[in-house]
Every structure is written in structure tokens, then in C-alpha cells.
mmCIF file of C-alpha atoms in Angstrom:
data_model
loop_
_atom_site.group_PDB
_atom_site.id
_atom_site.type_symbol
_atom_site.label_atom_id
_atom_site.label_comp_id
_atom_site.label_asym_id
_atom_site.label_seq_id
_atom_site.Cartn_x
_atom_site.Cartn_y
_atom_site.Cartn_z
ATOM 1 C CA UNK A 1 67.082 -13.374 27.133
ATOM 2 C CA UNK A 2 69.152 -14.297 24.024
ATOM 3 C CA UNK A 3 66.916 -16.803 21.849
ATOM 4 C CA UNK A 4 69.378 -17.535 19.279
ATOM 5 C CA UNK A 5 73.288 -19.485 19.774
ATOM 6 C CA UNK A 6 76.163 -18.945 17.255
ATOM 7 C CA UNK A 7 80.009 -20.246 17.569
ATOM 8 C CA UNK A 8 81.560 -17.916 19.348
ATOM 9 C CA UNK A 9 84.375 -17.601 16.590
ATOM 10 C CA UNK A 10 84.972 -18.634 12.867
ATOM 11 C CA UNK A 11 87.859 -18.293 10.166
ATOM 12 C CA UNK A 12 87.643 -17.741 6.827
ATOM 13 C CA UNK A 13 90.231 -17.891 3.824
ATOM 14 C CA UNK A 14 89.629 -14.085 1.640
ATOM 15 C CA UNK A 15 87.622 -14.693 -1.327
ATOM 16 C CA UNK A 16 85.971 -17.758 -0.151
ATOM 17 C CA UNK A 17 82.751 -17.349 0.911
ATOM 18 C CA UNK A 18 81.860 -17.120 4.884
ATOM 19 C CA UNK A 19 79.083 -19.619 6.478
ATOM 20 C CA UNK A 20 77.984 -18.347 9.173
ATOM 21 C CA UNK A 21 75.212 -20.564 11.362
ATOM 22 C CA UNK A 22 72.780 -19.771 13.798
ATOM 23 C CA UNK A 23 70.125 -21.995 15.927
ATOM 24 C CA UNK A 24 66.773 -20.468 16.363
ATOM 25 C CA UNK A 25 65.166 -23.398 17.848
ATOM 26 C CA UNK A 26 62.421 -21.651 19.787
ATOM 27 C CA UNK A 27 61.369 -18.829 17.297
ATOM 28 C CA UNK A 28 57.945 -18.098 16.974
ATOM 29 C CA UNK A 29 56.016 -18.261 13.615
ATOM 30 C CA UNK A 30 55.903 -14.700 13.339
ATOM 31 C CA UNK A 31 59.481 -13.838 14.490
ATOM 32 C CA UNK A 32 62.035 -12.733 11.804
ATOM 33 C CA UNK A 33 65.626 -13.421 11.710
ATOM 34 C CA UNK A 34 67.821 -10.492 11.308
ATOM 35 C CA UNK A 35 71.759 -10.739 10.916
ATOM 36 C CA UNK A 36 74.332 -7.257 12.248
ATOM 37 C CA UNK A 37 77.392 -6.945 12.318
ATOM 38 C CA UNK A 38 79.959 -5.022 14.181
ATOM 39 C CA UNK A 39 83.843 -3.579 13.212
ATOM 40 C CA UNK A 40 85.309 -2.809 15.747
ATOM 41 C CA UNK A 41 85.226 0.885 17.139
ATOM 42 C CA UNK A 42 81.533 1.180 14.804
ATOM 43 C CA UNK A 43 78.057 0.959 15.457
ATOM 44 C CA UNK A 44 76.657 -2.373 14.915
ATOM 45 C CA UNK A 45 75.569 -2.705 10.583
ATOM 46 C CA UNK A 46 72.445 -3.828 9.407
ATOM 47 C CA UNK A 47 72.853 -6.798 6.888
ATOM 48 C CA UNK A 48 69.933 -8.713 6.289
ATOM 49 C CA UNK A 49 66.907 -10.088 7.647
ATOM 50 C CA UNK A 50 64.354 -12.950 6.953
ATOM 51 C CA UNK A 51 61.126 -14.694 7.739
ATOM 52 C CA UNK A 52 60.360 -17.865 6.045
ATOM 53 C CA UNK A 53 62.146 -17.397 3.045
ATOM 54 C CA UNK A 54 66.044 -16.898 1.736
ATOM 55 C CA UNK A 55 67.017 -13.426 1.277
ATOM 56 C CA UNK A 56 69.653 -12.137 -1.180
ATOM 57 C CA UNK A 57 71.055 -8.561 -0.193
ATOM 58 C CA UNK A 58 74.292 -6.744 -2.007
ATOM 59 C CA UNK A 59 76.100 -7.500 0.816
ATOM 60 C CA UNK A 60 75.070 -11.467 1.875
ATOM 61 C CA UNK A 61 72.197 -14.253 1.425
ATOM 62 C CA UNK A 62 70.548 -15.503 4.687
ATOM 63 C CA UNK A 63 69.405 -18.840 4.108
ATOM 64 C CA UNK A 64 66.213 -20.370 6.897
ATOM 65 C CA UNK A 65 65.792 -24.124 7.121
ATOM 66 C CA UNK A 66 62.104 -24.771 6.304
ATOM 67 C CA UNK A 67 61.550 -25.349 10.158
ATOM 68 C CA UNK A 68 62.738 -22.290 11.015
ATOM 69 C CA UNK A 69 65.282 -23.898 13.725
ATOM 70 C CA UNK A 70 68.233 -22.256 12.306
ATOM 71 C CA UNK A 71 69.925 -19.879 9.457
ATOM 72 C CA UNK A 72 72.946 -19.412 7.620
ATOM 73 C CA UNK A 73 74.294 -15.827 6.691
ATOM 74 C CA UNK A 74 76.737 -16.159 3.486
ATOM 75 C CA UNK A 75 79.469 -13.383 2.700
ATOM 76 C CA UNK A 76 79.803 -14.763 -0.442
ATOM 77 C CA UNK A 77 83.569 -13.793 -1.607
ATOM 78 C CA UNK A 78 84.463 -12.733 2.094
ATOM 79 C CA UNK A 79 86.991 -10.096 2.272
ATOM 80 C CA UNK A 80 89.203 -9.059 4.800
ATOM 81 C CA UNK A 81 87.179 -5.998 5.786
ATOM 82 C CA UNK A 82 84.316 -8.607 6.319
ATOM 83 C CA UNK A 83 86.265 -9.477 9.471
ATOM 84 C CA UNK A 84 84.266 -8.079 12.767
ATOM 85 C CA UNK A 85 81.184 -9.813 14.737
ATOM 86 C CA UNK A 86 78.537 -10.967 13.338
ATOM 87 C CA UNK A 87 75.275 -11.100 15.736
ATOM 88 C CA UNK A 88 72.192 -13.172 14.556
ATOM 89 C CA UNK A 89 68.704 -11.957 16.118
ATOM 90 C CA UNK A 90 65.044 -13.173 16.710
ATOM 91 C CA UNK A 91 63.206 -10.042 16.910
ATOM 92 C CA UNK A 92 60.552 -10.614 18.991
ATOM 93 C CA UNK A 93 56.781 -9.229 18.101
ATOM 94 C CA UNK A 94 55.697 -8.868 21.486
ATOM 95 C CA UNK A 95 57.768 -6.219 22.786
ATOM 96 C CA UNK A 96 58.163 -4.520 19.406
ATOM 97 C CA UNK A 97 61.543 -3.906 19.353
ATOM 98 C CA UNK A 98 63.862 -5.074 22.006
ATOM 99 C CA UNK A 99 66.960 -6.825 19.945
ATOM 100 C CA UNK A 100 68.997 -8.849 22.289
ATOM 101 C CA UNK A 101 72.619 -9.337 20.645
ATOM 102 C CA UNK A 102 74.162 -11.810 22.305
ATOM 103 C CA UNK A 103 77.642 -12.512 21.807
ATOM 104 C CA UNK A 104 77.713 -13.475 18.273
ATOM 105 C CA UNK A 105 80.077 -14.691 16.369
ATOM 106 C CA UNK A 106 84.247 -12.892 15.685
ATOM 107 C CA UNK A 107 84.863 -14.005 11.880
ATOM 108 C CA UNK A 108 88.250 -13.546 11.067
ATOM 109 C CA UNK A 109 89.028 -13.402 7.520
ATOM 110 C CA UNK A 110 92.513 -14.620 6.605
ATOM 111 C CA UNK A 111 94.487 -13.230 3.226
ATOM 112 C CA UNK B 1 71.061 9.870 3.731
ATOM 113 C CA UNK B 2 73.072 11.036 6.568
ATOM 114 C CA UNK B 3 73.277 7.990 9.006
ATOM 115 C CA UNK B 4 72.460 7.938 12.752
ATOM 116 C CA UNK B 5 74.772 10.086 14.234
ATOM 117 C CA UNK B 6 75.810 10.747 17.637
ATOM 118 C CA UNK B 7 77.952 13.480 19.888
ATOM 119 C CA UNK B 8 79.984 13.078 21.601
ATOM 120 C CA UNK B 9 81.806 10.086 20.198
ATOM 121 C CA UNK B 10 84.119 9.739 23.338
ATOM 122 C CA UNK B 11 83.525 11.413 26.969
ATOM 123 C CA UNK B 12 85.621 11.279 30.060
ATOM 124 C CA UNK B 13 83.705 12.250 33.035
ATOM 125 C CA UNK B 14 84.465 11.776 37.379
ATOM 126 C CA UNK B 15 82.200 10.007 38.854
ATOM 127 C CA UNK B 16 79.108 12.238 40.583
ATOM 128 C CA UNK B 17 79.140 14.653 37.246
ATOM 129 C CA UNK B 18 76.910 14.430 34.670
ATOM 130 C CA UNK B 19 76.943 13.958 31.381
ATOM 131 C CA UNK B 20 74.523 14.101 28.230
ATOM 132 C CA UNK B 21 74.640 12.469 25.423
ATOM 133 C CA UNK B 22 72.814 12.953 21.943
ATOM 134 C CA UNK B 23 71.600 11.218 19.047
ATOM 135 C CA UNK B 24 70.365 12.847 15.448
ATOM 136 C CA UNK B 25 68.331 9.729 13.891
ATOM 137 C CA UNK B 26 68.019 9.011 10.172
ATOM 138 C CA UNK B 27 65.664 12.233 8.584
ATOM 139 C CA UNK B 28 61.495 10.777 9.045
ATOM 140 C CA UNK B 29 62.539 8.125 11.289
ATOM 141 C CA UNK B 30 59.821 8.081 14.054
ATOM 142 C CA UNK B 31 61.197 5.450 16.369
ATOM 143 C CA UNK B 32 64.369 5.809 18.222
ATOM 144 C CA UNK B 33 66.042 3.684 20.459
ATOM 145 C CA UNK B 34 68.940 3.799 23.198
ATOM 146 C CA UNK B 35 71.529 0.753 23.277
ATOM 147 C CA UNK B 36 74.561 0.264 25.357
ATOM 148 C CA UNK B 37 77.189 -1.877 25.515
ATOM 149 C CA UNK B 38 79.058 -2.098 29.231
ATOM 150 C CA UNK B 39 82.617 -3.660 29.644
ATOM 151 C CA UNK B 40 82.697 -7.042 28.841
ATOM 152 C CA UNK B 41 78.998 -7.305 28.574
ATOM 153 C CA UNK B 42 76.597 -7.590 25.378
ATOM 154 C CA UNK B 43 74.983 -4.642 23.715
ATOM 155 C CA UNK B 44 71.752 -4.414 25.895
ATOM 156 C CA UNK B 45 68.710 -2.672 25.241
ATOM 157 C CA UNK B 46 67.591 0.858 27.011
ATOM 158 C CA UNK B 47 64.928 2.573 25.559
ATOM 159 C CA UNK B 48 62.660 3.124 22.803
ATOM 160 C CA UNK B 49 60.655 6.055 21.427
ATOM 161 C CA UNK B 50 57.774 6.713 18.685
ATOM 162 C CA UNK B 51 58.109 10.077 18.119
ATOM 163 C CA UNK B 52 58.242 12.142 21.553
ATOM 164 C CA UNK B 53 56.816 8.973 23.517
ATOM 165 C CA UNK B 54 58.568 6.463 25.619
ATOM 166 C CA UNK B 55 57.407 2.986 24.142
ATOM 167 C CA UNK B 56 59.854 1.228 26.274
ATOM 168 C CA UNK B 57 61.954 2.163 28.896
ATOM 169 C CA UNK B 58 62.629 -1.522 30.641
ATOM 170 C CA UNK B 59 65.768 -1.824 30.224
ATOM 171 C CA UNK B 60 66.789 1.774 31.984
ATOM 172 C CA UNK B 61 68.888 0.599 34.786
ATOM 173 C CA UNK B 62 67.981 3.450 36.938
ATOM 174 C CA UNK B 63 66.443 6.730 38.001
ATOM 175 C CA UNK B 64 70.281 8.477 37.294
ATOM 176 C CA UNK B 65 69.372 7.929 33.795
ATOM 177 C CA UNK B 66 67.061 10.165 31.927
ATOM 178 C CA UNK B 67 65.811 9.948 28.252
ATOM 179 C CA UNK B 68 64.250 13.020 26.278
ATOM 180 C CA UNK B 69 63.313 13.145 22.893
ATOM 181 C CA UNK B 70 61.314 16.683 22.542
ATOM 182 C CA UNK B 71 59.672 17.378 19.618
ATOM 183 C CA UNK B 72 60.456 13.724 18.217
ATOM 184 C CA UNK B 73 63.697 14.578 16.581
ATOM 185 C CA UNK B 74 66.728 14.423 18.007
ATOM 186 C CA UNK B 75 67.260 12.814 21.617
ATOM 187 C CA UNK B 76 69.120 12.897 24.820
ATOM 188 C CA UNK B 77 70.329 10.703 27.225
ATOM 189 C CA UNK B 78 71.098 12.301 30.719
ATOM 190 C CA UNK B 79 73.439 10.486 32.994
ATOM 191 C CA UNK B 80 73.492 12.146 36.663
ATOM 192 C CA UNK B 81 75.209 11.325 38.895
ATOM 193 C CA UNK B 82 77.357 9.307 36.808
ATOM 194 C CA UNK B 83 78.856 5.816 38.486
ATOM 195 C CA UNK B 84 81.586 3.889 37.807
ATOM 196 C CA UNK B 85 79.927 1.472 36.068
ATOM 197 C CA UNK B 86 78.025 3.470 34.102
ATOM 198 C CA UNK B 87 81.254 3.313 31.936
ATOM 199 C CA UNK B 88 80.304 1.920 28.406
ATOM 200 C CA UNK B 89 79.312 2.397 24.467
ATOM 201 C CA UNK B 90 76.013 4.309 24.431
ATOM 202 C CA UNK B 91 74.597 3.447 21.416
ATOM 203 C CA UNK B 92 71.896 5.196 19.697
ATOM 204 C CA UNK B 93 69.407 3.588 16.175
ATOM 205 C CA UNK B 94 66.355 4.373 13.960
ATOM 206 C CA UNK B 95 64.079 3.131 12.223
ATOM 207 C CA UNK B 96 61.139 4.153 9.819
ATOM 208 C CA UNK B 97 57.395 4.257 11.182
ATOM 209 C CA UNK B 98 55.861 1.184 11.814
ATOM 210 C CA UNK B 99 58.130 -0.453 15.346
ATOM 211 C CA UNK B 100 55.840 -3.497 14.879
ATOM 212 C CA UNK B 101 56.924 -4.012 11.350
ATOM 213 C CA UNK B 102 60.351 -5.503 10.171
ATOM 214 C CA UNK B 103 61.710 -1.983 9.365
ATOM 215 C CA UNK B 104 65.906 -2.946 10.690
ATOM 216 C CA UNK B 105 67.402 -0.562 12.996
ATOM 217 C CA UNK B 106 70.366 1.519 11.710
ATOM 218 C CA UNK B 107 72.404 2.510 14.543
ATOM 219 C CA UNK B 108 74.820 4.876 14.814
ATOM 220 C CA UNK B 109 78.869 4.468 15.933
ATOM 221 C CA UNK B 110 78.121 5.318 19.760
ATOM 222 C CA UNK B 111 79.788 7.463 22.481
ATOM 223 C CA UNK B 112 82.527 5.687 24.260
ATOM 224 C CA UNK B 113 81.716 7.223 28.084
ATOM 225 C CA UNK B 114 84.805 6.916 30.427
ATOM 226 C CA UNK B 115 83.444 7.282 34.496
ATOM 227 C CA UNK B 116 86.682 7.786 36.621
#
């Protein structure tokens, strides 16, 4: 079911900023791109989401290649409370609203 | 706002009881939906509402699960009997009117159920 791959885990030095990637390779035209994460022990957070264009939120930027193959979600200065999994989702039009996580990506951020 | 909250946040339950759980979505939130996350598995989709009605149920796993959501507020999720493997994070989100719009889904921190 999952339409979207991500590395399974990533580090990042605090204060840097975080890259996280996604493939998307079979998205549709009319498909957005929507980025959670989840600390552990909470509910999966909202971050940001995305159609054709990049996106710049308080919390990240979500950058879409023109093709719409794959994304990048930037914590810009990551902290170490950024650390938790980060899920990248195709939401797909058809069924309205059945999000399929996958198993995302476990960014550790390192002081 | 208050967030998406939901009670209990842990239960402990023997297998063959039952158990309900519920979810208080984000105030003028018309659609509703039921998540869960079993051991070692991904967060998987249950059910989704628009205000009292059942948009989606596919991903119920079976007829010992029963949604309700009367009046379109608040909802339940009714496990009985419970099994084993019904052991999981229930999760429950919202989101504003629209479900075929790009309105995200704020979920809330789920109930831990424990089936021994």
C-alpha cells in the first residue's frame, strides 16, 4: 500500500539542519505530499504538506523536485527534541483519506 | 484549541472482555478517523467519519470491532470480545470539513490497549 520509500534511519549533528528525503515516484498529479512526525509515546504531528510547490512552515520547508518523484523535509537548525520518526505521505484522492505511514524514517539528533 | 484528545490513554483488558475507547476531535471538525498501530506493525488505517456517517470502514479488521460516532461529535470504538492481538495504539484524528481537500489530520496521543 505504501507509495512513498524513506531511509529507514538518519543522524543529525544539533543545530545543523536535518535533510530528510523521500521518493514519490508513482504519485499522481493531483496527490499531495504531506510530512508527520512521531515522539515517541505521542500521537503522530502534523508538519507540512505540499503539491507542486516548496512550502515554508514555522516548524520545516518541504522542498518537491519539479517531477514530483521525490521531496525533501528540512528541520532547519534541528534540535534534539526534533529527534522521533518522521513519516512522508502521498495522500491519495481517490479514497479521500486513507494515509498509509509506512515506516518512515528514526532521525536522531546528536548534541 | 484543545487538540484531539482521547480516554483512556492506557487500558489493560483479558482477553474475551470488552473494552471502549473514545475520542473528543478538534471543536467543528466534521471528519474523524480511527488509526492503530499493532506491535511491530505500521500505523494502519480503520475508519473514517463525516459527521455521524461511516465514509470508510475498510480497514476494520473485523465484526468484534464497532465504531459510533452519534450526533457527529465525539466517537467510540467498541472492542468485544477483545483478542490477543487486538493489543495496540488506537489512535484517533480530525480534520476540518472538506475530506477531499488537503485539510492535514491532527491526531491525538492514542490509547495504549494491553489484551492478556
Amino acid at each position: 500500500d505504501a507509495k512513498t520509500t524513506q531511509p529507514p534511519s538518519m543522524d543529525c549533528a544539533e543545530g545543523r539542519a536535518a535533510n530528510l528525503p523521500c521518493n514519490h515516484s508513482t504519485i499522481s498529479g493531483n496527490e499531495y505530499v504531506y510530512w508527520y512526525r512521531q515522539i515517541h509515546s505521542q500521537g503522530p504531528q502534523y508538519i507540512i504538506h505540499g503539491l507542486k510547490n516548496n512550502e515554508t512552515n514555522e516548524m520545516a520547508s518541504l522542498i518537491i523536485t519539479e517531477d514530483r518523484k521525490s521531496s525533501t523535509l528540512i528541520l532547519p537548525h534541528a534540535t534534539l527534541r526534533d529527534t522521533a520518526v518522521y513519516y512522508c505521505i502521498v495522500r491519495p484522492t481517490n479514497t479521500g483519506n486513507q494515509f498509509y505511514f509506512g515506516t518512515g524514517t528514526s532521525l536522531t539528533v546528536i548534541p | 484549541e484543545a487538540g484531539v484528545t482521547q480516554f483512556p490513554s492506557h487500558s489493560v483488558i483479558e482477553k474475551g472482555q470488552t473494552v471502549t475507547l473514545r475520542c473528543d476531535p478538534i471543536s467543528g471538525h466534521d471528519n474523524l478517523y480511527w488509526y492503530r498501530r499493532v506491535m511491530g506493525k505500521e500505523i494502519k488505517f480503520l475508519l473514517h467519519f463525516v459527521k455521524e456517517s461511516k465514509q470508510d470502514e475498510s480497514g476494520m479488521p473485523n465484526n468484534r470491532f464497532l465504531a459510533e460516532r452519534t450526533g457527529g461529535t465525539y466517537s467510540t470504538l467498541k472492542v468485544q470480545p477483545a483478542e490477543l492481538e487486538d493489543s495496540g495504539v488506537y489512535f484517533c484524528a480530525s480534520s476540518q470539513s472538506g475530506w477531499w481537500t488537503d485539510s492535514p489530520l491532527h491526531f491525538g496521543n492514542g490509547t495504549r490497549l494491553t489484551v492478556t
